Amino acid sequence: ASLAQQLVQVGEYLQAQGNQVIFNGNRVQFATAQQVAHYNELVAPLAAQHQSLIAGLQTQLRLVKP
């Protein structure tokens, strides 16, 4: 999945948890270990996808510069 698709999946998962998820500042807390495991699976690829996006943008910017 792309970065955007993965972010949508994370958002949909969080929304689907309803009142079984607590947002505390930049933290997310779940009621069960299963919820935590699934959330961690969803967010695990985000860092690498972000780095890939940034690298691609930097390459494009170098190509555009005179």
C-alpha positions as a LaTeX table, in Angstrom:
\begin{tabular}{lrrr}
\hline
Residue & $x$ (\AA) & $y$ (\AA) & $z$ (\AA) \\
\hline
Ala1 & 0.00 & 0.00 & 0.00 \\
Ser2 & 1.10 & 3.56 & $-0.57$ \\
Leu3 & 1.73 & 5.98 & 2.28 \\
Ala4 & $-1.64$ & 7.63 & 1.71 \\
Gln5 & $-3.46$ & 4.29 & 1.60 \\
Gln6 & $-1.71$ & 3.14 & 4.77 \\
Leu7 & $-2.63$ & 6.35 & 6.59 \\
Val8 & $-6.26$ & 5.89 & 5.57 \\
Gln9 & $-6.20$ & 2.32 & 6.89 \\
Val10 & $-4.79$ & 3.53 & 10.22 \\
Gly11 & $-7.48$ & 6.22 & 10.45 \\
Glu12 & $-10.24$ & 3.79 & 9.60 \\
Tyr13 & $-8.98$ & 1.31 & 12.18 \\
Leu14 & $-8.86$ & 3.98 & 14.87 \\
Gln15 & $-12.36$ & 5.15 & 13.98 \\
Ala16 & $-13.69$ & 1.59 & 14.04 \\
Gln17 & $-12.43$ & 1.11 & 17.61 \\
Gly18 & $-14.99$ & 3.62 & 18.88 \\
Asn19 & $-14.79$ & 4.10 & 22.63 \\
Gln20 & $-12.21$ & 1.31 & 22.99 \\
Val21 & $-9.42$ & 3.70 & 21.99 \\
Ile22 & $-8.17$ & 6.64 & 24.03 \\
Phe23 & $-6.28$ & 9.56 & 22.52 \\
Asn24 & $-3.93$ & 11.19 & 25.01 \\
Gly25 & $-1.83$ & 13.90 & 23.39 \\
Asn26 & 0.25 & 12.13 & 20.76 \\
Arg27 & $-0.44$ & 8.72 & 22.32 \\
Val28 & $-3.06$ & 6.14 & 21.48 \\
Gln29 & $-4.20$ & 3.64 & 24.10 \\
Phe30 & $-6.22$ & 0.50 & 23.42 \\
Ala31 & $-8.23$ & $-1.79$ & 25.65 \\
Thr32 & $-6.68$ & $-5.06$ & 24.43 \\
Ala33 & $-3.31$ & $-6.44$ & 23.39 \\
Gln34 & $-4.91$ & $-7.62$ & 20.13 \\
Gln35 & $-5.85$ & $-4.03$ & 19.25 \\
Val36 & $-2.30$ & $-2.90$ & 20.02 \\
Ala37 & $-0.80$ & $-5.64$ & 17.84 \\
His38 & $-3.06$ & $-4.78$ & 14.91 \\
Tyr39 & $-2.37$ & $-1.05$ & 15.24 \\
Asn40 & 1.38 & $-1.73$ & 15.36 \\
Glu41 & 1.10 & $-3.80$ & 12.18 \\
Leu42 & $-0.66$ & $-0.92$ & 10.46 \\
Val43 & 1.81 & 1.77 & 11.50 \\
Ala44 & 5.01 & $-0.30$ & 11.08 \\
Pro45 & 5.49 & 0.47 & 7.36 \\
Leu46 & 4.78 & 4.20 & 7.71 \\
Ala47 & 8.35 & 5.30 & 8.49 \\
Ala48 & 9.82 & 3.51 & 5.47 \\
Gln49 & 7.02 & 4.77 & 3.22 \\
His50 & 7.63 & 8.32 & 4.44 \\
Gln51 & 11.36 & 8.06 & 3.77 \\
Ser52 & 10.65 & 6.73 & 0.28 \\
Leu53 & 8.31 & 9.63 & $-0.43$ \\
Ile54 & 10.87 & 12.18 & 0.79 \\
Ala55 & 13.65 & 10.58 & $-1.27$ \\
Gly56 & 11.45 & 10.67 & $-4.37$ \\
Leu57 & 10.55 & 14.30 & $-3.81$ \\
Gln58 & 14.20 & 15.24 & $-3.31$ \\
Thr59 & 15.09 & 13.51 & $-6.57$ \\
Gln60 & 12.35 & 15.38 & $-8.42$ \\
Leu61 & 13.44 & 18.69 & $-6.92$ \\
Arg62 & 17.03 & 18.11 & $-8.07$ \\
Leu63 & 15.76 & 17.43 & $-11.59$ \\
Val64 & 13.75 & 20.67 & $-11.62$ \\
Lys65 & 16.56 & 22.94 & $-10.39$ \\
Pro66 & 18.56 & 24.70 & $-13.13$ \\
\hline
\end{tabular}
